[in-house]
PDB file of C-alpha atoms in Angstrom:
ATOM      1  CA  MET O   1      -9.600  -0.065 -12.117  1.00  0.00           C
ATOM      2  CA  LEU O   2     -10.231   3.102 -10.418  1.00  0.00           C
ATOM      3  CA  ILE O   3      -8.252   6.413 -11.061  1.00  0.00           C
ATOM      4  CA  SER O   4      -8.233   9.313  -8.519  1.00  0.00           C
ATOM      5  CA  PRO O   5      -8.705  12.723 -10.673  1.00  0.00           C
ATOM      6  CA  ALA O   6      -6.104  15.336 -10.844  1.00  0.00           C
ATOM      7  CA  MET O   7      -5.324  18.152  -8.176  1.00  0.00           C
ATOM      8  CA  ASN O   8      -7.383  20.834  -7.623  1.00  0.00           C
ATOM      9  CA  ALA O   9      -7.452  23.962  -5.665  1.00  0.00           C
ATOM     10  CA  ALA O  10     -10.332  22.592  -3.369  1.00  0.00           C
ATOM     11  CA  LEU O  11      -8.210  19.395  -2.619  1.00  0.00           C
ATOM     12  CA  ARG O  12      -5.439  21.818  -1.757  1.00  0.00           C
ATOM     13  CA  GLU O  13      -7.719  23.921   0.735  1.00  0.00           C
ATOM     14  CA  ALA O  14      -8.926  20.612   2.306  1.00  0.00           C
ATOM     15  CA  ARG O  15     -12.382  21.441   1.074  1.00  0.00           C
ATOM     16  CA  PHE O  16     -15.464  19.263   0.879  1.00  0.00           C
ATOM     17  CA  ALA O  17     -14.923  19.665  -3.099  1.00  0.00           C
ATOM     18  CA  GLY O  18     -18.549  20.148  -4.556  1.00  0.00           C
ATOM     19  CA  ASP O  19     -17.812  20.240  -8.017  1.00  0.00           C
ATOM     20  CA  ALA O  20     -14.405  22.561  -8.304  1.00  0.00           C
ATOM     21  CA  PRO O  21     -12.440  22.394 -11.568  1.00  0.00           C
ATOM     22  CA  LEU O  22      -9.166  20.949 -12.147  1.00  0.00           C
ATOM     23  CA  ASP O  23      -6.008  23.826 -12.043  1.00  0.00           C
ATOM     24  CA  GLU O  24      -3.790  24.224 -14.537  1.00  0.00           C
ATOM     25  CA  SER O  25      -1.326  21.946 -12.318  1.00  0.00           C
ATOM     26  CA  GLY O  26      -3.790  18.928 -12.381  1.00  0.00           C
ATOM     27  CA  LEU O  27      -4.291  19.321 -16.021  1.00  0.00           C
ATOM     28  CA  ARG O  28      -0.590  19.334 -16.744  1.00  0.00           C
ATOM     29  CA  GLN O  29      -0.085  16.186 -14.258  1.00  0.00           C
ATOM     30  CA  ALA O  30      -3.215  14.613 -16.240  1.00  0.00           C
ATOM     31  CA  ARG O  31      -1.743  15.118 -19.529  1.00  0.00           C
ATOM     32  CA  ALA O  32       1.459  13.675 -18.411  1.00  0.00           C
ATOM     33  CA  ALA O  33      -0.109  10.710 -16.943  1.00  0.00           C
ATOM     34  CA  ALA O  34      -2.023   9.609 -19.849  1.00  0.00           C
ATOM     35  CA  GLU O  35       0.420   6.984 -21.548  1.00  0.00           C
ATOM     36  CA  ALA O  36       0.428   5.523 -18.454  1.00  0.00           C
ATOM     37  CA  VAL O  37      -3.091   4.539 -18.322  1.00  0.00           C
ATOM     38  CA  PRO O  38      -4.124   0.610 -18.794  1.00  0.00           C
ATOM     39  CA  ASP O  39      -6.468  -0.549 -21.490  1.00  0.00           C
ATOM     40  CA  ALA O  40      -9.771  -0.847 -20.750  1.00  0.00           C
ATOM     41  CA  ASP O  41     -13.530  -2.036 -22.400  1.00  0.00           C
ATOM     42  CA  LEU O  42     -15.447  -0.180 -20.834  1.00  0.00           C
ATOM     43  CA  ILE O  43     -14.207   3.570 -19.365  1.00  0.00           C
ATOM     44  CA  LEU O  44     -16.371   5.674 -17.163  1.00  0.00           C
ATOM     45  CA  HIS O  45     -16.203   8.411 -14.962  1.00  0.00           C
ATOM     46  CA  GLY O  46     -17.696  10.317 -11.941  1.00  0.00           C
ATOM     47  CA  PRO O  47     -20.264  12.869 -12.748  1.00  0.00           C
ATOM     48  CA  SER O  48     -18.206  15.588 -11.298  1.00  0.00           C
ATOM     49  CA  GLY O  49     -16.324  18.392 -13.369  1.00  0.00           C
ATOM     50  CA  ARG O  50     -13.050  17.382 -11.986  1.00  0.00           C
ATOM     51  CA  CYS O  51     -13.605  13.612 -12.724  1.00  0.00           C
ATOM     52  CA  ALA O  52     -14.753  14.473 -16.379  1.00  0.00           C
ATOM     53  CA  LEU O  53     -11.903  16.857 -16.943  1.00  0.00           C
ATOM     54  CA  THR O  54      -9.395  14.348 -15.595  1.00  0.00           C
ATOM     55  CA  ALA O  55     -10.472  11.675 -18.020  1.00  0.00           C
ATOM     56  CA  ASP O  56     -10.346  13.896 -21.219  1.00  0.00           C
ATOM     57  CA  ALA O  57      -7.029  15.088 -20.110  1.00  0.00           C
ATOM     58  CA  LEU O  58      -5.847  11.598 -19.646  1.00  0.00           C
ATOM     59  CA  GLY O  59      -7.269  11.111 -23.321  1.00  0.00           C
ATOM     60  CA  LEU O  60     -10.405   8.837 -22.160  1.00  0.00           C
ATOM     61  CA  ARG O  61     -13.551   8.366 -24.009  1.00  0.00           C
ATOM     62  CA  SER O  62     -15.539   8.062 -20.993  1.00  0.00           C
ATOM     63  CA  THR O  63     -19.105   8.392 -20.270  1.00  0.00           C
ATOM     64  CA  ALA O  64     -20.177   9.622 -16.783  1.00  0.00           C
ATOM     65  CA  ASP O  65     -22.107   7.358 -14.304  1.00  0.00           C
ATOM     66  CA  ASN O  66     -24.255   8.936 -11.575  1.00  0.00           C
ATOM     67  CA  ALA O  67     -23.313   5.773  -9.474  1.00  0.00           C
ATOM     68  CA  LEU O  68     -19.840   6.763  -9.170  1.00  0.00           C
ATOM     69  CA  GLY O  69     -20.759  10.317  -7.790  1.00  0.00           C
ATOM     70  CA  ASP O  70     -18.531  11.731  -4.818  1.00  0.00           C
ATOM     71  CA  TRP O  71     -19.674  11.787  -1.305  1.00  0.00           C
ATOM     72  CA  GLU O  72     -22.917  14.056  -1.119  1.00  0.00           C
ATOM     73  CA  LEU O  73     -22.126  16.196   1.884  1.00  0.00           C
ATOM     74  CA  GLY O  74     -25.252  18.372   2.035  1.00  0.00           C
ATOM     75  CA  ARG O  75     -24.740  21.824   3.555  1.00  0.00           C
ATOM     76  CA  TRP O  76     -20.925  21.049   4.084  1.00  0.00           C
ATOM     77  CA  THR O  77     -20.069  21.011   0.397  1.00  0.00           C
ATOM     78  CA  GLY O  78     -17.604  23.586  -0.825  1.00  0.00           C
ATOM     79  CA  ALA O  79     -16.807  24.646   2.661  1.00  0.00           C
ATOM     80  CA  ARG O  80     -13.284  23.975   4.142  1.00  0.00           C
ATOM     81  CA  LEU O  81     -12.814  21.194   6.644  1.00  0.00           C
ATOM     82  CA  GLU O  82     -11.406  23.840   9.362  1.00  0.00           C
ATOM     83  CA  GLU O  83     -14.113  26.122   9.004  1.00  0.00           C
ATOM     84  CA  VAL O  84     -16.811  23.214   9.416  1.00  0.00           C
ATOM     85  CA  ALA O  85     -15.064  22.018  12.514  1.00  0.00           C
ATOM     86  CA  ALA O  86     -15.068  25.427  14.059  1.00  0.00           C
ATOM     87  CA  ARG O  87     -18.700  26.123  13.476  1.00  0.00           C
ATOM     88  CA  GLU O  88     -20.041  22.441  14.085  1.00  0.00           C
ATOM     89  CA  PRO O  89     -17.443  20.810  16.190  1.00  0.00           C
ATOM     90  CA  ASP O  90     -20.300  18.490  17.751  1.00  0.00           C
ATOM     91  CA  GLU O  91     -21.596  17.607  14.407  1.00  0.00           C
ATOM     92  CA  VAL O  92     -17.908  16.920  12.960  1.00  0.00           C
ATOM     93  CA  ALA O  93     -17.328  14.971  15.912  1.00  0.00           C
ATOM     94  CA  ALA O  94     -20.447  12.706  15.385  1.00  0.00           C
ATOM     95  CA  TRP O  95     -19.866  12.383  11.741  1.00  0.00           C
ATOM     96  CA  LEU O  96     -16.151  11.283  12.240  1.00  0.00           C
ATOM     97  CA  ALA O  97     -17.258   8.621  14.918  1.00  0.00           C
ATOM     98  CA  ASP O  98     -20.232   7.383  13.602  1.00  0.00           C
ATOM     99  CA  PRO O  99     -20.490   5.943  10.153  1.00  0.00           C
ATOM    100  CA  SER O 100     -24.231   6.440  10.232  1.00  0.00           C
ATOM    101  CA  ALA O 101     -24.192  10.096  10.914  1.00  0.00           C
ATOM    102  CA  THR O 102     -25.436  12.746   8.376  1.00  0.00           C
ATOM    103  CA  PRO O 103     -25.192  16.095  10.553  1.00  0.00           C
ATOM    104  CA  HIS O 104     -24.499  17.892   7.032  1.00  0.00           C
ATOM    105  CA  GLY O 105     -27.685  16.736   5.680  1.00  0.00           C
ATOM    106  CA  GLY O 106     -26.103  14.530   3.099  1.00  0.00           C
ATOM    107  CA  GLU O 107     -24.968  10.666   2.628  1.00  0.00           C
ATOM    108  CA  SER O 108     -23.814   8.584   5.414  1.00  0.00           C
ATOM    109  CA  LEU O 109     -20.655   7.043   4.965  1.00  0.00           C
ATOM    110  CA  LEU O 110     -22.596   3.597   5.257  1.00  0.00           C
ATOM    111  CA  ASP O 111     -24.570   4.738   2.431  1.00  0.00           C
ATOM    112  CA  LEU O 112     -21.301   5.800   0.538  1.00  0.00           C
ATOM    113  CA  CYS O 113     -19.711   2.725   0.980  1.00  0.00           C
ATOM    114  CA  ALA O 114     -22.715   0.480   0.219  1.00  0.00           C
ATOM    115  CA  ARG O 115     -23.345   2.702  -3.181  1.00  0.00           C
ATOM    116  CA  ALA O 116     -19.694   1.831  -4.110  1.00  0.00           C
ATOM    117  CA  GLY O 117     -19.791  -1.665  -3.055  1.00  0.00           C
ATOM    118  CA  THR O 118     -22.876  -2.288  -5.164  1.00  0.00           C
ATOM    119  CA  TRP O 119     -21.494  -0.605  -8.127  1.00  0.00           C
ATOM    120  CA  LEU O 120     -18.136  -2.770  -7.737  1.00  0.00           C
ATOM    121  CA  ASP O 121     -20.325  -5.940  -7.345  1.00  0.00           C
ATOM    122  CA  SER O 122     -22.319  -5.210 -10.254  1.00  0.00           C
ATOM    123  CA  LEU O 123     -19.462  -5.709 -12.291  1.00  0.00           C
ATOM    124  CA  HIS O 124     -19.189  -9.251 -11.597  1.00  0.00           C
ATOM    125  CA  ASP O 125     -22.482 -10.169 -13.334  1.00  0.00           C
ATOM    126  CA  SER O 126     -21.557  -7.818 -16.429  1.00  0.00           C
ATOM    127  CA  ASP O 127     -20.061  -8.561 -19.732  1.00  0.00           C
ATOM    128  CA  ALA O 128     -18.319  -5.333 -19.829  1.00  0.00           C
ATOM    129  CA  GLY O 129     -14.831  -6.509 -19.717  1.00  0.00           C
ATOM    130  CA  ARG O 130     -11.880  -4.962 -18.005  1.00  0.00           C
ATOM    131  CA  VAL O 131     -13.531  -1.469 -16.630  1.00  0.00           C
ATOM    132  CA  LEU O 132     -11.582   1.824 -15.988  1.00  0.00           C
ATOM    133  CA  ALA O 133     -13.260   4.667 -14.124  1.00  0.00           C
ATOM    134  CA  VAL O 134     -12.038   8.291 -13.024  1.00  0.00           C
ATOM    135  CA  VAL O 135     -13.792   8.714  -9.676  1.00  0.00           C
ATOM    136  CA  GLU O 136     -13.100  10.840  -6.635  1.00  0.00           C
ATOM    137  CA  PRO O 137     -11.233   9.626  -3.883  1.00  0.00           C
ATOM    138  CA  ALA O 138     -13.856   9.104  -1.243  1.00  0.00           C
ATOM    139  CA  VAL O 139     -15.370   6.909  -3.847  1.00  0.00           C
ATOM    140  CA  VAL O 140     -12.234   4.670  -4.343  1.00  0.00           C
ATOM    141  CA  ARG O 141     -11.867   4.758  -0.465  1.00  0.00           C
ATOM    142  CA  ALA O 142     -15.611   3.618  -0.278  1.00  0.00           C
ATOM    143  CA  ALA O 143     -14.851   0.815  -2.596  1.00  0.00           C
ATOM    144  CA  LEU O 144     -11.921  -0.503  -0.996  1.00  0.00           C
ATOM    145  CA  VAL O 145     -13.981  -0.739   2.534  1.00  0.00           C
ATOM    146  CA  GLN O 146     -16.605  -3.029   0.623  1.00  0.00           C
ATOM    147  CA  ALA O 147     -14.371  -5.178  -1.442  1.00  0.00           C
ATOM    148  CA  LEU O 148     -12.178  -5.838   1.665  1.00  0.00           C
ATOM    149  CA  ALA O 149     -15.047  -6.104   3.997  1.00  0.00           C
ATOM    150  CA  LEU O 150     -13.425  -3.698   6.247  1.00  0.00           C
ATOM    151  CA  PRO O 151     -15.174  -1.862   9.279  1.00  0.00           C
ATOM    152  CA  PRO O 152     -16.616   1.367   8.056  1.00  0.00           C
ATOM    153  CA  GLN O 153     -14.275   3.176  10.218  1.00  0.00           C
ATOM    154  CA  ALA O 154     -11.396   2.025   8.272  1.00  0.00           C
ATOM    155  CA  PHE O 155     -12.289   4.621   5.806  1.00  0.00           C
ATOM    156  CA  TRP O 156     -10.824   7.554   7.660  1.00  0.00           C
ATOM    157  CA  ARG O 157      -7.543   5.384   7.459  1.00  0.00           C
ATOM    158  CA  LEU O 158      -7.190   5.066   3.753  1.00  0.00           C
ATOM    159  CA  ASP O 159      -5.470   7.621   1.819  1.00  0.00           C
ATOM    160  CA  VAL O 160      -5.986   8.112  -2.319  1.00  0.00           C
ATOM    161  CA  ALA O 161      -3.364  10.532  -3.555  1.00  0.00           C
ATOM    162  CA  PRO O 162      -4.553  12.250  -6.975  1.00  0.00           C
ATOM    163  CA  LEU O 163      -3.658  10.412 -10.162  1.00  0.00           C
ATOM    164  CA  THR O 164      -3.127   6.940  -8.441  1.00  0.00           C
ATOM    165  CA  LEU O 165      -4.815   3.886 -10.187  1.00  0.00           C
ATOM    166  CA  THR O 166      -6.310   1.232  -7.715  1.00  0.00           C
ATOM    167  CA  GLU O 167      -6.821  -1.962  -9.312  1.00  0.00           C
ATOM    168  CA  PHE O 168      -9.521  -4.505  -8.247  1.00  0.00           C
ATOM    169  CA  SER O 169      -9.309  -8.174  -9.530  1.00  0.00           C
ATOM    170  CA  GLY O 170     -11.391 -11.380  -8.622  1.00  0.00           C
ATOM    171  CA  ARG O 171     -14.938 -11.293  -8.175  1.00  0.00           C
ATOM    172  CA  SER O 172     -17.964 -10.107  -5.996  1.00  0.00           C
ATOM    173  CA  GLY O 173     -17.217 -11.481  -2.414  1.00  0.00           C
ATOM    174  CA  ARG O 174     -13.618 -11.761  -3.397  1.00  0.00           C
ATOM    175  CA  TRP O 175     -11.932  -8.801  -4.447  1.00  0.00           C
ATOM    176  CA  ASN O 176      -8.044  -8.585  -4.538  1.00  0.00           C
ATOM    177  CA  LEU O 177      -6.425  -5.518  -4.990  1.00  0.00           C
ATOM    178  CA  ARG O 178      -3.407  -3.401  -5.896  1.00  0.00           C
ATOM    179  CA  CYS O 179      -3.583   0.262  -4.404  1.00  0.00           C
ATOM    180  CA  GLY O 180      -2.457   3.377  -5.104  1.00  0.00           C
ATOM    181  CA  ARG O 181       0.231   2.978  -8.154  1.00  0.00           C
ATOM    182  CA  PRO O 182       1.219   6.640  -9.361  1.00  0.00           C
ATOM    183  CA  LEU O 183       0.312   7.133 -12.934  1.00  0.00           C
ATOM    184  CA  THR O 184       3.280   9.751 -13.203  1.00  0.00           C
ATOM    185  CA  ALA O 185       6.350  10.795 -11.682  1.00  0.00           C
ATOM    186  CA  GLU O 186       5.041  13.898 -10.617  1.00  0.00           C
ATOM    187  CA  ALA O 187       1.841  12.643  -8.741  1.00  0.00           C
ATOM    188  CA  ALA O 188       4.192  10.584  -6.989  1.00  0.00           C
ATOM    189  CA  ALA O 189       6.035  13.456  -5.500  1.00  0.00           C
TER     190      ALA O 189
END
């Protein structure tokens, strides 16, 4: 089970987030969602402050897992998408069109999807039981691409709203899913 973290200013501003903290609205929404979080045997969070703070606000005792880190976007980290597109239009176009492109000097979409898929598939061989992780939306999207064996370009067509739950069931090579269940009425709005 993957929960996307609560809202923050970077998300509202369409920034390549980096490690922006939650704002008061995001904290309030996460606290309100705490009762809707399903039980799990192993609880993890991505290494970003946003994921850690969301997990804490949800009342989860979780452990950071670096394999669940956000998409590494190199020199674009922290910048607004519109700023990068104005400054580097050809690079942004290549990045959006070619899943192996890394004009930002970070991780390619293919690498992100492979990383998320490897983590997801590793759960099949573990005895962890029900796993819940608070992870950045890009990681949720990449896991969906891998679990359903979608073409990498499908990543750009998937939206993951803040504080939504995506549930995977089954096993490596044959995942089923339930996508985007809001944890609170406020998150659904």
